[in-house]
């Protein structure tokens, strides 16, 4: 069986040989003043808008994106879900694949979008700046190829976000100084607007005008930083047809669960009487141990000819409705007849068991003598008890490519150092298990090896759902469930026929998920939780995939204008 990635790697390694069009954009990153929630706030944004511009391409096209950083902050842009075959230089995570673009500087990202169709997105990948620097990336089929579902009458992005009434960079800086979690957002947004239920927001509420009998493709993105969301449209059913730019068997539902970093393409048929209907989103938290923002963001679906003065409101699930959330996230399956679908690799070369949770570190290094975490320590998220710490002297990718020592170590553990009852609430404050360590540790794997990862959520410090995003790869989600993973019992649940394919998996609260991917994309690839609160705390890691045996299966050289680290 010829692997999907090998087939496509021979035709897209060199930018100059792309078969599609060249699509060029400029993102001017600058501080702008915007009005939200009764006050004016200065934010960092792309091209003066929130969200930033939607970038639309056809499969097979090449993108040239000029990023001009006129903001006061360092900046990188990540093209979330784009596979970047052998071209990690364009991936974007700071100090992993590149040094940041310093204020007053610019950098051009060049990459191909090949053998992917659907909705992805782009966002800042540094500090909390992705709260306001983000936008949709839409990949349509190339000319002559159709969607694997009836063509909609119109399509448009629906981007869920979060809003703070203060400078988001100060939010994370203050939290880091105190060793605690950052403040919750003040509002949620739909396409940058909080909606009717927030003060001073009714006049700017997002509106979608529809015509009875027509079908609309909603390209949904959860660009939020802290919250998994439920989404509903009053009196309407939606059909999920794609997730993370991978087609699914059509799945009809009246509610969607979507985690930060995830995308969904859903078909909305305007089959109700002409009126006005709220679309609404609120938090799925699933636990009483973590504080969350209980407010609801709204937009309006307004039929042509409607005379309704007040939209109809949907009833959203309760914030702790684990059953509804899990049903939506776990029942999706791949459309095996779709273009670019690839089957599950059957052999496994590398098995990893990765625990996810919170830990504690000594308070030092912040200028304070006492932090406000448990025992006067600072919170530190971790995987297998390793809290990731980026090396700001050089990116890991540059160090790997140029064989520079002293930037990282290749000793990320494939298993947790201690086995325990991972999901027992008796361990939430277990001081024997909470101490952790920091390091720039990576996991090195051979080219073309098959890697299977069990993500195991823990109750350490809190009980949460963690959306884990793997750069550089799509992966098969073989199974997911609650409690402690048991290989003997739970391997029988593996879907090896048509599992969903994603780049961001929402690991169930107090549970686990198993993914499998083929490591045939050489380079350095970040893996991290997309709850942004946990990235500064270290819930992240790195895979290094060795070069393949030929030039066509090896990394391309770095661009000449790659930003340099200032540290």
mmCIF file of C-alpha atoms in Angstrom, residues 14-193:
data_model
loop_
_atom_site.group_PDB
_atom_site.id
_atom_site.type_symbol
_atom_site.label_atom_id
_atom_site.label_comp_id
_atom_site.label_asym_id
_atom_site.label_seq_id
_atom_site.Cartn_x
_atom_site.Cartn_y
_atom_site.Cartn_z
ATOM 1 C CA UNK A 14 9.640 22.419 -4.187
ATOM 2 C CA UNK A 15 7.489 25.533 -4.173
ATOM 3 C CA UNK A 16 8.328 26.291 -7.772
ATOM 4 C CA UNK A 17 6.777 23.060 -9.021
ATOM 5 C CA UNK A 18 3.294 23.620 -7.611
ATOM 6 C CA UNK A 19 0.621 22.837 -10.183
ATOM 7 C CA UNK A 20 -1.976 25.395 -9.078
ATOM 8 C CA UNK A 21 -2.140 29.145 -8.977
ATOM 9 C CA UNK A 22 0.015 31.417 -6.853
ATOM 10 C CA UNK A 23 -2.111 33.269 -4.277
ATOM 11 C CA UNK A 24 -0.474 36.269 -2.635
ATOM 12 C CA UNK A 25 -1.605 38.206 0.443
ATOM 13 C CA UNK A 26 -0.174 40.753 2.843
ATOM 14 C CA UNK A 27 -0.954 40.729 6.556
ATOM 15 C CA UNK A 28 -0.180 44.050 8.199
ATOM 16 C CA UNK A 29 0.014 43.372 11.933
ATOM 17 C CA UNK A 30 -0.545 46.534 13.942
ATOM 18 C CA UNK A 31 -2.285 47.912 17.010
ATOM 19 C CA UNK A 32 -5.755 49.294 16.345
ATOM 20 C CA UNK A 33 -8.550 50.680 18.533
ATOM 21 C CA UNK A 34 -11.862 48.813 18.416
ATOM 22 C CA UNK A 35 -15.157 49.251 20.243
ATOM 23 C CA UNK A 36 -16.523 46.297 22.221
ATOM 24 C CA UNK A 37 -18.607 45.973 25.405
ATOM 25 C CA UNK A 38 -19.204 49.689 25.912
ATOM 26 C CA UNK A 39 -15.557 50.728 25.719
ATOM 27 C CA UNK A 40 -12.689 51.204 23.333
ATOM 28 C CA UNK A 41 -9.785 48.780 23.511
ATOM 29 C CA UNK A 42 -6.453 48.753 21.676
ATOM 30 C CA UNK A 43 -5.751 45.311 20.204
ATOM 31 C CA UNK A 44 -3.176 43.781 17.905
ATOM 32 C CA UNK A 45 -4.879 42.772 14.663
ATOM 33 C CA UNK A 46 -4.213 41.854 11.044
ATOM 34 C CA UNK A 47 -5.189 44.432 8.438
ATOM 35 C CA UNK A 48 -7.115 46.403 11.033
ATOM 36 C CA UNK A 49 -9.935 43.868 11.416
ATOM 37 C CA UNK A 50 -11.222 41.295 13.901
ATOM 38 C CA UNK A 51 -11.221 38.575 12.693
ATOM 39 C CA UNK A 52 -8.468 39.128 10.153
ATOM 40 C CA UNK A 53 -8.970 38.537 6.433
ATOM 41 C CA UNK A 54 -10.241 35.208 5.130
ATOM 42 C CA UNK A 55 -7.706 33.595 2.807
ATOM 43 C CA UNK A 56 -9.267 31.457 0.080
ATOM 44 C CA UNK A 57 -7.371 29.081 -2.198
ATOM 45 C CA UNK A 58 -8.012 26.052 -4.359
ATOM 46 C CA UNK A 59 -6.357 22.744 -3.581
ATOM 47 C CA UNK A 60 -3.011 22.656 -5.333
ATOM 48 C CA UNK A 61 -2.375 26.395 -5.048
ATOM 49 C CA UNK A 62 0.730 27.988 -3.566
ATOM 50 C CA UNK A 63 0.534 30.751 -0.990
ATOM 51 C CA UNK A 64 2.832 33.712 -0.556
ATOM 52 C CA UNK A 65 1.948 35.602 2.620
ATOM 53 C CA UNK A 66 3.876 38.742 3.488
ATOM 54 C CA UNK A 67 3.688 39.454 7.225
ATOM 55 C CA UNK A 68 4.627 43.020 8.126
ATOM 56 C CA UNK A 69 4.942 43.409 11.881
ATOM 57 C CA UNK A 70 4.121 46.979 12.790
ATOM 58 C CA UNK A 71 2.936 46.004 16.281
ATOM 59 C CA UNK A 72 5.012 46.431 19.455
ATOM 60 C CA UNK A 73 5.141 42.656 19.927
ATOM 61 C CA UNK A 74 7.178 39.814 18.479
ATOM 62 C CA UNK A 75 5.057 37.902 15.976
ATOM 63 C CA UNK A 76 4.782 34.575 14.181
ATOM 64 C CA UNK A 77 1.867 33.167 12.166
ATOM 65 C CA UNK A 78 0.854 29.507 12.180
ATOM 66 C CA UNK A 79 -1.192 28.017 9.328
ATOM 67 C CA UNK A 80 -3.216 25.710 11.505
ATOM 68 C CA UNK A 81 -3.750 22.296 9.933
ATOM 69 C CA UNK A 82 -1.679 22.922 6.789
ATOM 70 C CA UNK A 83 0.622 19.911 6.517
ATOM 71 C CA UNK A 84 3.683 21.827 5.258
ATOM 72 C CA UNK A 85 5.298 18.769 3.671
ATOM 73 C CA UNK A 86 9.077 18.940 4.299
ATOM 74 C CA UNK A 87 8.642 22.693 4.791
ATOM 75 C CA UNK A 88 8.522 23.271 8.532
ATOM 76 C CA UNK A 89 10.099 26.673 7.875
ATOM 77 C CA UNK A 90 6.602 27.949 7.045
ATOM 78 C CA UNK A 91 4.826 26.383 10.033
ATOM 79 C CA UNK A 92 5.220 29.300 12.432
ATOM 80 C CA UNK A 93 5.424 28.286 16.139
ATOM 81 C CA UNK A 94 7.902 30.582 17.877
ATOM 82 C CA UNK A 95 11.257 29.069 18.850
ATOM 83 C CA UNK A 96 10.121 25.698 17.472
ATOM 84 C CA UNK A 97 10.298 26.284 13.709
ATOM 85 C CA UNK A 98 11.352 29.915 13.612
ATOM 86 C CA UNK A 99 12.477 32.874 15.655
ATOM 87 C CA UNK A 100 9.839 35.611 15.959
ATOM 88 C CA UNK A 101 9.399 38.477 13.545
ATOM 89 C CA UNK A 102 10.572 41.445 15.601
ATOM 90 C CA UNK A 103 8.604 44.720 15.691
ATOM 91 C CA UNK A 104 9.317 46.754 12.588
ATOM 92 C CA UNK A 105 10.387 43.691 10.589
ATOM 93 C CA UNK A 106 8.720 41.508 7.989
ATOM 94 C CA UNK A 107 8.837 37.915 6.805
ATOM 95 C CA UNK A 108 7.279 36.065 3.872
ATOM 96 C CA UNK A 109 5.722 32.624 4.354
ATOM 97 C CA UNK A 110 5.773 30.447 1.223
ATOM 98 C CA UNK A 111 4.003 27.101 1.125
ATOM 99 C CA UNK A 112 1.799 24.838 -0.949
ATOM 100 C CA UNK A 113 -1.701 23.636 -0.063
ATOM 101 C CA UNK A 114 -1.863 20.188 -1.621
ATOM 102 C CA UNK A 115 -4.139 17.186 -1.093
ATOM 103 C CA UNK A 116 -6.234 19.024 1.496
ATOM 104 C CA UNK A 117 -9.736 20.459 1.110
ATOM 105 C CA UNK A 118 -12.002 22.167 3.606
ATOM 106 C CA UNK A 119 -11.644 24.752 6.348
ATOM 107 C CA UNK A 120 -8.444 25.525 8.203
ATOM 108 C CA UNK A 121 -7.315 28.770 9.794
ATOM 109 C CA UNK A 122 -4.334 30.955 10.595
ATOM 110 C CA UNK A 123 -3.372 32.643 13.855
ATOM 111 C CA UNK A 124 -0.562 34.246 15.797
ATOM 112 C CA UNK A 125 1.525 31.635 17.577
ATOM 113 C CA UNK A 126 3.103 33.668 20.340
ATOM 114 C CA UNK A 127 1.860 34.725 23.791
ATOM 115 C CA UNK A 128 -1.894 35.424 23.893
ATOM 116 C CA UNK A 129 -1.857 37.328 20.594
ATOM 117 C CA UNK A 130 -3.963 34.749 18.801
ATOM 118 C CA UNK A 131 -6.888 36.169 20.812
ATOM 119 C CA UNK A 132 -7.074 38.910 18.170
ATOM 120 C CA UNK A 133 -4.727 37.876 15.329
ATOM 121 C CA UNK A 134 -6.567 35.133 13.432
ATOM 122 C CA UNK A 135 -8.659 34.357 10.364
ATOM 123 C CA UNK A 136 -10.086 31.555 8.244
ATOM 124 C CA UNK A 137 -8.150 29.653 5.578
ATOM 125 C CA UNK A 138 -10.571 28.102 3.088
ATOM 126 C CA UNK A 139 -9.381 25.414 0.655
ATOM 127 C CA UNK A 140 -11.824 24.705 -2.156
ATOM 128 C CA UNK A 141 -11.516 21.795 -4.614
ATOM 129 C CA UNK A 142 -9.382 22.511 -7.641
ATOM 130 C CA UNK A 143 -11.113 23.224 -10.933
ATOM 131 C CA UNK A 144 -12.914 20.185 -12.303
ATOM 132 C CA UNK A 145 -13.499 18.538 -8.919
ATOM 133 C CA UNK A 146 -16.665 18.900 -6.818
ATOM 134 C CA UNK A 147 -17.482 18.689 -3.151
ATOM 135 C CA UNK A 148 -18.480 15.150 -2.056
ATOM 136 C CA UNK A 149 -21.873 16.569 -1.039
ATOM 137 C CA UNK A 150 -24.490 18.705 -2.835
ATOM 138 C CA UNK A 151 -22.997 22.059 -3.692
ATOM 139 C CA UNK A 152 -24.283 24.737 -1.274
ATOM 140 C CA UNK A 153 -25.863 27.956 -2.471
ATOM 141 C CA UNK A 154 -23.387 29.992 -0.420
ATOM 142 C CA UNK A 155 -20.561 29.441 2.033
ATOM 143 C CA UNK A 156 -19.155 31.619 4.776
ATOM 144 C CA UNK A 157 -16.933 31.452 7.860
ATOM 145 C CA UNK A 158 -18.383 31.339 11.372
ATOM 146 C CA UNK A 159 -15.480 31.955 13.754
ATOM 147 C CA UNK A 160 -15.941 31.624 17.503
ATOM 148 C CA UNK A 161 -13.586 33.760 19.581
ATOM 149 C CA UNK A 162 -13.012 35.317 22.974
ATOM 150 C CA UNK A 163 -12.689 38.937 24.052
ATOM 151 C CA UNK A 164 -10.843 40.587 26.941
ATOM 152 C CA UNK A 165 -11.444 44.157 28.045
ATOM 153 C CA UNK A 166 -7.719 44.509 28.721
ATOM 154 C CA UNK A 167 -4.456 43.999 26.852
ATOM 155 C CA UNK A 168 -4.219 40.224 26.348
ATOM 156 C CA UNK A 169 -0.423 40.268 26.548
ATOM 157 C CA UNK A 170 -0.661 41.782 30.028
ATOM 158 C CA UNK A 171 -3.180 39.079 30.971
ATOM 159 C CA UNK A 172 -0.692 36.285 30.370
ATOM 160 C CA UNK A 173 2.308 38.247 31.681
ATOM 161 C CA UNK A 174 0.578 38.914 35.000
ATOM 162 C CA UNK A 175 -0.501 35.291 35.297
ATOM 163 C CA UNK A 176 3.038 34.117 34.593
ATOM 164 C CA UNK A 177 4.470 36.470 37.193
ATOM 165 C CA UNK A 178 2.072 35.144 39.830
ATOM 166 C CA UNK A 179 2.331 31.496 38.785
ATOM 167 C CA UNK A 180 -1.424 31.109 38.347
ATOM 168 C CA UNK A 181 -3.912 30.852 35.512
ATOM 169 C CA UNK A 182 -4.807 33.936 33.431
ATOM 170 C CA UNK A 183 -8.051 35.803 33.964
ATOM 171 C CA UNK A 184 -11.119 34.555 32.124
ATOM 172 C CA UNK A 185 -12.305 36.390 29.030
ATOM 173 C CA UNK A 186 -15.052 39.006 29.352
ATOM 174 C CA UNK A 187 -17.077 37.773 26.370
ATOM 175 C CA UNK A 188 -17.300 35.243 23.587
ATOM 176 C CA UNK A 189 -17.703 36.333 19.986
ATOM 177 C CA UNK A 190 -19.094 35.186 16.646
ATOM 178 C CA UNK A 191 -17.095 36.662 13.783
ATOM 179 C CA UNK A 192 -15.613 39.183 16.173
ATOM 180 C CA UNK A 193 -18.915 40.397 17.692
#
